[in-house]
CSV table of N, CA and C in Angstrom, one decimal:
chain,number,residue,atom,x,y,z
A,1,UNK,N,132.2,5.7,-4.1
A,1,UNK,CA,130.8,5.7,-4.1
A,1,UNK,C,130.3,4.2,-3.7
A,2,UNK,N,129.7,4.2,-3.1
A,2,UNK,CA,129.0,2.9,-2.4
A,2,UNK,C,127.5,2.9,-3.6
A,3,UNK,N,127.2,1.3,-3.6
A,3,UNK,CA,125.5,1.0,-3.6
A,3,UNK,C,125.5,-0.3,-3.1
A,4,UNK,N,123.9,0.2,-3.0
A,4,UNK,CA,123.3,-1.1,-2.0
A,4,UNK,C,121.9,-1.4,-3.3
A,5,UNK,N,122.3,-2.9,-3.1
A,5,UNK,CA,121.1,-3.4,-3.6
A,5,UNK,C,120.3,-4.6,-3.2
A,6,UNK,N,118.9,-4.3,-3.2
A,6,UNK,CA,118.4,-5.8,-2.1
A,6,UNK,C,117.0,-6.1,-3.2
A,7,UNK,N,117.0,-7.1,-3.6
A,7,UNK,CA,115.8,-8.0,-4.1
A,7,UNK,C,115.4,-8.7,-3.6
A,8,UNK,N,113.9,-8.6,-3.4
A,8,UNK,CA,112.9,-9.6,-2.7
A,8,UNK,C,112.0,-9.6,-3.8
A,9,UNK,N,111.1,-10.8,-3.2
A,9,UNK,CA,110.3,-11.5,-4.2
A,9,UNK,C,108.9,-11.8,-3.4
A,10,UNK,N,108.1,-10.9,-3.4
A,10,UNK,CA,106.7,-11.3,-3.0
A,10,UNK,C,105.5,-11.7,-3.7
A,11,UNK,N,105.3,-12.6,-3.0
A,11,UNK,CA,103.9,-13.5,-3.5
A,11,UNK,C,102.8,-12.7,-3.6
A,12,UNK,N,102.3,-11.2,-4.5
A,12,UNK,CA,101.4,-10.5,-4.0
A,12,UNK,C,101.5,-9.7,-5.3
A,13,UNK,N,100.3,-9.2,-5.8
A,13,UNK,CA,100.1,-8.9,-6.8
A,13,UNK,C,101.0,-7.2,-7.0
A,14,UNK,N,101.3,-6.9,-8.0
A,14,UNK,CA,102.1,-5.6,-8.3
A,14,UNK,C,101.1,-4.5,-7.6
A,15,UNK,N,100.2,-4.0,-7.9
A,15,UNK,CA,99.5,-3.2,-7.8
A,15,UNK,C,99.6,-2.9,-5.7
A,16,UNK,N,99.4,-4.6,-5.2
A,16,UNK,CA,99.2,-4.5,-3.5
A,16,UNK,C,100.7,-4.0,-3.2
A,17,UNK,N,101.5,-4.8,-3.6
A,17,UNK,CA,103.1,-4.3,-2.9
A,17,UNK,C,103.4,-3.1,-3.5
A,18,UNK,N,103.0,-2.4,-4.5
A,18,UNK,CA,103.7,-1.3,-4.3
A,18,UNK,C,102.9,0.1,-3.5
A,19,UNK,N,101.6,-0.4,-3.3
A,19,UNK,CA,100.9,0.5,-2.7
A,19,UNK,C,101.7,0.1,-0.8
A,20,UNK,N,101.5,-0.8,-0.5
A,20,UNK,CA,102.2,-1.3,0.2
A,20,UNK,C,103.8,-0.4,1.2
A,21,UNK,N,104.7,-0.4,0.0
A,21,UNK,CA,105.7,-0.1,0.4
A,21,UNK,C,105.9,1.4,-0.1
A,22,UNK,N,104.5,2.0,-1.3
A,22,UNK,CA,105.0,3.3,-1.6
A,22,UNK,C,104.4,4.2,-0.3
A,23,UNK,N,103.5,3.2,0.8
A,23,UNK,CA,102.8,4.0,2.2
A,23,UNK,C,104.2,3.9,3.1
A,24,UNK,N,104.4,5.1,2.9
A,24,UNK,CA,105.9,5.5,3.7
A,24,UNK,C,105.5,5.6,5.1
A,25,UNK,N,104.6,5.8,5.9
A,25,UNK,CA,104.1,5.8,7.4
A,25,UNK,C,104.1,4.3,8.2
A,26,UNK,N,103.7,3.5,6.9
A,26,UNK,CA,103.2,2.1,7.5
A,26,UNK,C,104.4,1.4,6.7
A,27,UNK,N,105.0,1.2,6.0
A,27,UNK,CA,106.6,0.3,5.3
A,27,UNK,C,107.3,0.9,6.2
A,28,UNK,N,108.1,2.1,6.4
A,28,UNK,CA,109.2,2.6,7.1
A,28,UNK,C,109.0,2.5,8.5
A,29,UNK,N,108.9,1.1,9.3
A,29,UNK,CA,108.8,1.6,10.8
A,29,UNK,C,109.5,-0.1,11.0
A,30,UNK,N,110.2,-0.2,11.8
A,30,UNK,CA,110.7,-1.3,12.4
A,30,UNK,C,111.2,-1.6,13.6
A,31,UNK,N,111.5,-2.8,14.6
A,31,UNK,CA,111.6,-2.8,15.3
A,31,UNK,C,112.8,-2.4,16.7
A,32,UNK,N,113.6,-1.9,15.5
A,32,UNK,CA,114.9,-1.1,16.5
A,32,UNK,C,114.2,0.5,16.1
A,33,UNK,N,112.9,0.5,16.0
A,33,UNK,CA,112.8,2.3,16.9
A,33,UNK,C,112.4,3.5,15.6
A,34,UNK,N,112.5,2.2,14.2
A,34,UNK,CA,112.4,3.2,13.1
A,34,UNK,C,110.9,4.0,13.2
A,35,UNK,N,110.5,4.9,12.5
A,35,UNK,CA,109.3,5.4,12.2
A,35,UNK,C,109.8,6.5,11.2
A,36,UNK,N,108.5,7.0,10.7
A,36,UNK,CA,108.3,7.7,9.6
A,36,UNK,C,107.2,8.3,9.6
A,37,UNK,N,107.4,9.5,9.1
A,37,UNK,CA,106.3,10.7,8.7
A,37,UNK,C,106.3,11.6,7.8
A,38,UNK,N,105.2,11.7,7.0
A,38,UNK,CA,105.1,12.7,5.9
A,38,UNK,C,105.1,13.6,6.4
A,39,UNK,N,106.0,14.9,6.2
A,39,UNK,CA,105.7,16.0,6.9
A,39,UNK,C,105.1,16.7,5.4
A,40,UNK,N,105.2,16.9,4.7
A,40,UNK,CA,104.8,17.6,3.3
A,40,UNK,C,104.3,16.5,2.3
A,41,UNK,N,102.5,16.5,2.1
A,41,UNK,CA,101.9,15.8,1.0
A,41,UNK,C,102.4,15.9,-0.4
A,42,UNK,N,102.2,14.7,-1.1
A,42,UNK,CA,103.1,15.2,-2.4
A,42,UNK,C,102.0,15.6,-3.3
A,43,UNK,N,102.4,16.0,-4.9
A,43,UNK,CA,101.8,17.3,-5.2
A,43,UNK,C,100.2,16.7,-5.6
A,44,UNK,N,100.2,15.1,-6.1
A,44,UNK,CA,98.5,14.7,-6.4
A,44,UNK,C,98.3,13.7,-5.5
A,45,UNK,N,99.1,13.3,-4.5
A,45,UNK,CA,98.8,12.1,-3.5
A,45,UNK,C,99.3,12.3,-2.6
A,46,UNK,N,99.2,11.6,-1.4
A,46,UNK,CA,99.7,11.5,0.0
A,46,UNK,C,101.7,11.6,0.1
A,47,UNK,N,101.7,10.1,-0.8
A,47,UNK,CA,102.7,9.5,-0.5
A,47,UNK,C,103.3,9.9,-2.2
A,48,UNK,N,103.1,10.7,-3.0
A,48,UNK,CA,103.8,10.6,-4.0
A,48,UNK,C,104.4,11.6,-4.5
A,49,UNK,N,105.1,11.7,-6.0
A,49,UNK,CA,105.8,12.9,-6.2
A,49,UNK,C,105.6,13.9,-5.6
A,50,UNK,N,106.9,14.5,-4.7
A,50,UNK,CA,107.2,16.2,-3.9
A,50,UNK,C,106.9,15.5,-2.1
A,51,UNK,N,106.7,14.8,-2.0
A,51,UNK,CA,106.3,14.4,-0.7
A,51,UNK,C,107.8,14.4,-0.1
A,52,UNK,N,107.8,15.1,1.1
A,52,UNK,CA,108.6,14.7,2.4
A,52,UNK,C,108.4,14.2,3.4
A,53,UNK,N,108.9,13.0,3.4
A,53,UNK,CA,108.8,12.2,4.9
A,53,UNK,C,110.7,12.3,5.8
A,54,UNK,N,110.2,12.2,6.7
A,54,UNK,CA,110.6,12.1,7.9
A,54,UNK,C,111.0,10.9,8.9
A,55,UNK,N,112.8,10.2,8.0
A,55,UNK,CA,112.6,8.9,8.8
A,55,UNK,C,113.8,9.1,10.1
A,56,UNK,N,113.2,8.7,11.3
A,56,UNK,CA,114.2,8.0,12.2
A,56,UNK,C,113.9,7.1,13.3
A,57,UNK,N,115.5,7.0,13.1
A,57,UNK,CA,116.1,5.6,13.1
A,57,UNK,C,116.6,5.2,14.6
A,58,UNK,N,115.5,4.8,15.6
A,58,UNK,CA,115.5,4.8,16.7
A,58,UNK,C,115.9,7.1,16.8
A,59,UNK,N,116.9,7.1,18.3
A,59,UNK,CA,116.9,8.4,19.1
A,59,UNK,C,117.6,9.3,18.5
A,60,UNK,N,118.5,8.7,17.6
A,60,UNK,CA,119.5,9.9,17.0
A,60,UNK,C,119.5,9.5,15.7
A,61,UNK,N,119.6,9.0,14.6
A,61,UNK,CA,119.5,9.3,13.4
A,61,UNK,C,118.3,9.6,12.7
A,62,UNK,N,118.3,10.9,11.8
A,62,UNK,CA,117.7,11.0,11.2
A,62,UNK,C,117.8,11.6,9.3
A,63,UNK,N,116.9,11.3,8.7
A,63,UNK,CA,116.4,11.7,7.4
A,63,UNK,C,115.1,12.3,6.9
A,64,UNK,N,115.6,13.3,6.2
A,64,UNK,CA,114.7,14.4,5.5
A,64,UNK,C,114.9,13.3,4.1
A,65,UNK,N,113.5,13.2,3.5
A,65,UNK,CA,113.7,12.3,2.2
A,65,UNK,C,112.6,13.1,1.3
A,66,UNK,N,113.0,13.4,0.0
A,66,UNK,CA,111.6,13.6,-0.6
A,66,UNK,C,111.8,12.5,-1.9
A,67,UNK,N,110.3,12.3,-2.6
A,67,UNK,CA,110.2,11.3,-3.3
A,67,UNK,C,110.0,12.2,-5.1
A,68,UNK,N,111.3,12.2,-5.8
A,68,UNK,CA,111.9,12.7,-6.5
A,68,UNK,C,111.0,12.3,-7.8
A,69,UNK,N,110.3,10.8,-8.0
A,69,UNK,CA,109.8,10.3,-8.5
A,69,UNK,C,108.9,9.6,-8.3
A,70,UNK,N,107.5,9.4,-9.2
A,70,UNK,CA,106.6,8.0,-8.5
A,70,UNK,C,105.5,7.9,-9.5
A,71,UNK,N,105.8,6.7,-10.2
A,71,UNK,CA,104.9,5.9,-11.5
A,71,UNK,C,104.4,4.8,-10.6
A,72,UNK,N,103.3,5.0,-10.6
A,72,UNK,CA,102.6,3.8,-9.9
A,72,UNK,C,102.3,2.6,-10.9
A,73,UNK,N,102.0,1.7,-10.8
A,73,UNK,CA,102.7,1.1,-9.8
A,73,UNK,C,104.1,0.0,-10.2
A,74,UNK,N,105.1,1.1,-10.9
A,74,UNK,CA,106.2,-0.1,-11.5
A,74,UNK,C,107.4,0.7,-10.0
A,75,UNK,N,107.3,1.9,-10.2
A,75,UNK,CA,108.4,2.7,-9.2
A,75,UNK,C,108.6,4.1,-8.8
A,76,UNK,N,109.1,4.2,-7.6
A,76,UNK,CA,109.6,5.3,-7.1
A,76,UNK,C,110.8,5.7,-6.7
A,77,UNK,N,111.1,6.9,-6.8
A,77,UNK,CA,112.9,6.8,-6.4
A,77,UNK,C,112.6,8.4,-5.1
A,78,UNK,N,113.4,8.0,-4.1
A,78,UNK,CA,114.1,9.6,-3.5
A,78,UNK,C,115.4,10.0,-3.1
A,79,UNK,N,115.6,10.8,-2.7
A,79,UNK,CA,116.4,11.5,-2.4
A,79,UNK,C,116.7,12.0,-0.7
A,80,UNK,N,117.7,11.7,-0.6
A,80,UNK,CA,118.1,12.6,1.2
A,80,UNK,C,118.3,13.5,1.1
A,81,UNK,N,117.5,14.6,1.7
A,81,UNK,CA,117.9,16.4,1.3
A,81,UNK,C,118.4,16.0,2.6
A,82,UNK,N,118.5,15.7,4.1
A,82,UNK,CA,119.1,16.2,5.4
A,82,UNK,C,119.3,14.6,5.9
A,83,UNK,N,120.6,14.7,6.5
A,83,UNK,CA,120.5,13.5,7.1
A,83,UNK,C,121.4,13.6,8.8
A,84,UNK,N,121.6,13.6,9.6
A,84,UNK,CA,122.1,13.1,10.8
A,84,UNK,C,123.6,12.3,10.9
A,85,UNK,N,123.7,11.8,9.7
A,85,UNK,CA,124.7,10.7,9.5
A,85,UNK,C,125.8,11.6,8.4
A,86,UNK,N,126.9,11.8,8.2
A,86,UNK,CA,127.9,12.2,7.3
A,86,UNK,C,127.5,11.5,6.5
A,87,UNK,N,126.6,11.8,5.1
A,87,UNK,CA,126.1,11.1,4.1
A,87,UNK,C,125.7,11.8,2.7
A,88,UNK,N,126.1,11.8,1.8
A,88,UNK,CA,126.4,12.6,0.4
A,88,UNK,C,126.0,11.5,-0.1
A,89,UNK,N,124.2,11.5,-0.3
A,89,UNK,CA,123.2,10.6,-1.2
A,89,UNK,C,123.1,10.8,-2.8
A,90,UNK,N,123.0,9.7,-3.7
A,90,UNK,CA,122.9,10.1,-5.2
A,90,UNK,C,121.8,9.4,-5.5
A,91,UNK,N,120.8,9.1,-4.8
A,91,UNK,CA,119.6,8.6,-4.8
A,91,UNK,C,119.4,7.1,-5.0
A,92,UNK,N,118.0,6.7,-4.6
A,92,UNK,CA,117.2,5.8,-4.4
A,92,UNK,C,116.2,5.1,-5.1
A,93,UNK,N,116.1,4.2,-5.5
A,93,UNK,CA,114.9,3.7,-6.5
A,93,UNK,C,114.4,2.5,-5.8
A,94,UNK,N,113.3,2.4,-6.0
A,94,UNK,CA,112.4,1.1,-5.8
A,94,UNK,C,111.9,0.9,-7.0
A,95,UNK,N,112.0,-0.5,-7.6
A,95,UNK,CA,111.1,-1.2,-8.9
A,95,UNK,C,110.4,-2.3,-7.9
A,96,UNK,N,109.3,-2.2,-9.0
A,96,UNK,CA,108.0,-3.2,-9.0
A,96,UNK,C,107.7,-4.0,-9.9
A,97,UNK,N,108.4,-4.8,-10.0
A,97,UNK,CA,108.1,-6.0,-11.8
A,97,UNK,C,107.0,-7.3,-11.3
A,98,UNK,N,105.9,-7.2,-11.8
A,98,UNK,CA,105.4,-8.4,-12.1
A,98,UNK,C,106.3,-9.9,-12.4
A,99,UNK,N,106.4,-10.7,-11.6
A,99,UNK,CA,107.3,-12.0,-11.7
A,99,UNK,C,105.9,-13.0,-11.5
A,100,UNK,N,105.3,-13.5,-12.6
A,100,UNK,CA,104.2,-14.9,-12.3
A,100,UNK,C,103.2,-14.5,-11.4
A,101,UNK,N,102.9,-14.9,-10.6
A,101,UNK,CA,102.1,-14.2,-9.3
A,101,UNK,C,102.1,-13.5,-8.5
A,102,UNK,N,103.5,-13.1,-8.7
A,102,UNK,CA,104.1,-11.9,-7.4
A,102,UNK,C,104.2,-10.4,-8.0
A,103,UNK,N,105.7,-10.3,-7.6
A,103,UNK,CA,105.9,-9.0,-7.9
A,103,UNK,C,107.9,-8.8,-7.5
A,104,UNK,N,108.3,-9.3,-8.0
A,104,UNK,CA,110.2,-8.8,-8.0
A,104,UNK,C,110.2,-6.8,-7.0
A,105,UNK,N,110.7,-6.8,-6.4
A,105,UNK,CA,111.4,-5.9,-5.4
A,105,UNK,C,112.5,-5.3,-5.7
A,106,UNK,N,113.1,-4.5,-6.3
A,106,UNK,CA,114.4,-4.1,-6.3
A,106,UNK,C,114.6,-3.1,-6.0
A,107,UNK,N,115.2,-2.7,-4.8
A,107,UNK,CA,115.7,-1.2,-4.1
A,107,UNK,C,117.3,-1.3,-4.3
A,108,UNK,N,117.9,0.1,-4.8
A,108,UNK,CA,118.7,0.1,-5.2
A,108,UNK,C,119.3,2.2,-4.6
A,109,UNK,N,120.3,1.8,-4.0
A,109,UNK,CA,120.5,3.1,-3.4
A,109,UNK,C,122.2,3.5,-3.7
A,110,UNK,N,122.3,4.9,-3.9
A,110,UNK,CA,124.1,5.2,-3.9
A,110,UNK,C,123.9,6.4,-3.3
A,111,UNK,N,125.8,6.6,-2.8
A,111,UNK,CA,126.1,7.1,-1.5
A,111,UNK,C,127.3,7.4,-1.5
A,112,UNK,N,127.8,8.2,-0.7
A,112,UNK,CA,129.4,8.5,-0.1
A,112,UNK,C,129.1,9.1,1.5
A,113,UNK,N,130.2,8.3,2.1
A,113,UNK,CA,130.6,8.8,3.3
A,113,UNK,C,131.7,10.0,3.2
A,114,UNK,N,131.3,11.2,3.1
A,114,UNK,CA,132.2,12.4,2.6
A,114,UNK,C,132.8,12.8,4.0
A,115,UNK,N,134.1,11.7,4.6
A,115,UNK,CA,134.4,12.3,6.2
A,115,UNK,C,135.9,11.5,5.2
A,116,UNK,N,137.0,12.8,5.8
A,116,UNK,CA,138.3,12.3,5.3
A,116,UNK,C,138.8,11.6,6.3
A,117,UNK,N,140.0,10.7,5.4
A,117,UNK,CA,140.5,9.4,6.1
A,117,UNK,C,139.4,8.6,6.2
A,118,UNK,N,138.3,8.3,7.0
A,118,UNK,CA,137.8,7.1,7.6
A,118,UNK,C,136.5,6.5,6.7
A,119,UNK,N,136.2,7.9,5.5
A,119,UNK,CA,135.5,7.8,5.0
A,119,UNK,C,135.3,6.4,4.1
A,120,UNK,N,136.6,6.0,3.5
A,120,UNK,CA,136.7,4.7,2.7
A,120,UNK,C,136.2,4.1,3.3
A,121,UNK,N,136.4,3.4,5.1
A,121,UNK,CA,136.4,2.5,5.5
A,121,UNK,C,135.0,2.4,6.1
A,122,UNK,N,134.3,3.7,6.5
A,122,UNK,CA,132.5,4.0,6.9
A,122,UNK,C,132.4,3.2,5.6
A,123,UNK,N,132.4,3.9,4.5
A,123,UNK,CA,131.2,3.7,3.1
A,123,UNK,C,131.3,1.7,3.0
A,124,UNK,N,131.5,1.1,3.5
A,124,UNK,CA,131.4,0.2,3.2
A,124,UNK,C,131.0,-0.7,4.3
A,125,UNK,N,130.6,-0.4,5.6
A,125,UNK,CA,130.0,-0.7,6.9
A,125,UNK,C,128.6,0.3,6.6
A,126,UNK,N,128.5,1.0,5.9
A,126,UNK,CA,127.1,2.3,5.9
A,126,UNK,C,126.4,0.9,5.0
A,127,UNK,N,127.3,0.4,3.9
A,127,UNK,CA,126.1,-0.3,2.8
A,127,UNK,C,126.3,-1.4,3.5
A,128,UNK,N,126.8,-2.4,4.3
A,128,UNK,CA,126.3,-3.4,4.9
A,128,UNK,C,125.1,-3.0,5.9
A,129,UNK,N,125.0,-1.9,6.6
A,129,UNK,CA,123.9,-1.2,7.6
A,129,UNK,C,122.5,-0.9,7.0
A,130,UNK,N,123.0,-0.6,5.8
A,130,UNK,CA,121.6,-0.4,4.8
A,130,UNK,C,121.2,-1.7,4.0
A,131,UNK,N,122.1,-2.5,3.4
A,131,UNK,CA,121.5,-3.8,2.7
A,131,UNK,C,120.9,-4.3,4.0
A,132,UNK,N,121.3,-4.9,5.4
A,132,UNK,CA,120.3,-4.8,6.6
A,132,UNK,C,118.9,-4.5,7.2
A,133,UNK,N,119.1,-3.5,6.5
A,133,UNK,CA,117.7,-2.6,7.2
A,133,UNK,C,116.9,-3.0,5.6
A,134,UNK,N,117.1,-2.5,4.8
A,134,UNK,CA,116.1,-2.4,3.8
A,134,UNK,C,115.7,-3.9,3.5
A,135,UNK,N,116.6,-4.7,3.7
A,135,UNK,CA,116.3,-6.5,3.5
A,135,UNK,C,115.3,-6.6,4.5
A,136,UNK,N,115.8,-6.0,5.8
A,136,UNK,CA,114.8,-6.5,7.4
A,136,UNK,C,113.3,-5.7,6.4
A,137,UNK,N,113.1,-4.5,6.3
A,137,UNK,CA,111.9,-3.6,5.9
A,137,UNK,C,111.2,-4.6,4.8
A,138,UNK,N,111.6,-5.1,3.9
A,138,UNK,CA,110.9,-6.2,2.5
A,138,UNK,C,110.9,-7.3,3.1
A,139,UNK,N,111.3,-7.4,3.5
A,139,UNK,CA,110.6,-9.1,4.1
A,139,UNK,C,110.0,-8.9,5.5
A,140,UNK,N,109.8,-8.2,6.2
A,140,UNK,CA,109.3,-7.7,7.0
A,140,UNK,C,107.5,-7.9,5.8
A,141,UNK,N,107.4,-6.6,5.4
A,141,UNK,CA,106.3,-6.6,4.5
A,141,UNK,C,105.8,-7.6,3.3
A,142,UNK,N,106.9,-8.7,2.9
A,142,UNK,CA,106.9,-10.1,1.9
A,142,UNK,C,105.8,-10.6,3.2
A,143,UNK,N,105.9,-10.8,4.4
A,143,UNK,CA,105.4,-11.6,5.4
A,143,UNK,C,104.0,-11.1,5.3
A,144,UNK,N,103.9,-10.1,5.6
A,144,UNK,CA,102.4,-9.0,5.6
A,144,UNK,C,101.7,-9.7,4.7
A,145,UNK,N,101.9,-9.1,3.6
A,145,UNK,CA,101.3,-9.4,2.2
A,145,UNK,C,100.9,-10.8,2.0
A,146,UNK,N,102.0,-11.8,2.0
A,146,UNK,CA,101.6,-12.8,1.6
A,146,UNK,C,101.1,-13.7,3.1
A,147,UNK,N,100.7,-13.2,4.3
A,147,UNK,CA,100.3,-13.9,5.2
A,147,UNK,C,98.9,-13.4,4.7
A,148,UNK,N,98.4,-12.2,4.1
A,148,UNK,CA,96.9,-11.7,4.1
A,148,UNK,C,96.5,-12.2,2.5
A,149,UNK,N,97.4,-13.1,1.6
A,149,UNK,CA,96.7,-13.1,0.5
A,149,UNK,C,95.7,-14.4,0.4
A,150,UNK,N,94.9,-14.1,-0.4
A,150,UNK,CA,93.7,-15.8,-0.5
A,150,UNK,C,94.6,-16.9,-0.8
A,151,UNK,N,94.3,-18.2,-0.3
A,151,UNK,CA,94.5,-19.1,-0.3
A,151,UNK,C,94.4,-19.5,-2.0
A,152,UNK,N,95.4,-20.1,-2.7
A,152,UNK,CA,95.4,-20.6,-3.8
A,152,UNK,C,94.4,-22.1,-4.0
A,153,UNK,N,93.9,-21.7,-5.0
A,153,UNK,CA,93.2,-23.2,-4.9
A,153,UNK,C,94.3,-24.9,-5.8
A,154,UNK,N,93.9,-25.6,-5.1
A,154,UNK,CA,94.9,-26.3,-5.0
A,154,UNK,C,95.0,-27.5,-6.8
């Protein structure tokens, strides 16, 4: 079993970042080709509990994800029901902690590459590929956020 875990630290109130990164259309999209779409609203909001989005990853990978959980605004966790990639997911969490003026980040994901023989040696290239992408995705949006927040007075 593989995990990935990536902490970032944005300058931006709990409430902005997590609305932020819990908008799966506009967080999930990056510049090698990602995008994302809710195909199924979740059951009292867009983007929350029972919701399926739809991420891929540039031309050929893809993910069916629904969002298993979602306490606004401390966290949400999901799940991979389909994926494109030989991948036997045990789910996903995102926390949201108030740190001083910001807000602490912690996405935290586990996994198996279920392909015999080569499988040891994928699961451990899969979580360098994902600490990658989800680091690029949070600081990607640490930029956003704190490029749009008011100027502190001095």
């Amino acid at each position: 079993m593989e995990e990935v875990h990536v902490n970032v630290y944005i300058h931006a109130p709990v409430e902005r970042v997590f609305e932020a990164v819990a908008d799966h259309e506009s967080f999930l999209r990056a510049g090698d080709g990602t995008h994302t779409k809710v195909i199924r609203p979740g059951l009292t909001e867009r983007n929350g509990l029972g919701a399926l989005r739809e991420v891929r990853v540039g031309k050929r990978i893809r993910y069916v994800e629904e969002i298993a959980a979602f306490e606004r605004p401390s966290s949400f966790e999901y799940r991979i029901l389909e994926s494109t990639q030989p991948l036997r997911h045990h789910g996903s969490r995102l926390r949201f902690t108030p740190r001083g003026d910001g807000t602490e980040v912690d996405w935290t994901s586990r996994f198996e590459v279920p392909v015999p023989l080569v499988g040891r040696l994928l699961g451990p290239l899969a979580r360098r590929m994902f600490v990658a992408a989800f680091t690029e995705l949070l600081l990607a949006e640490k930029a956003r956020l704190e490029a749009s927040q008011p100027a502190r007075a001095a």
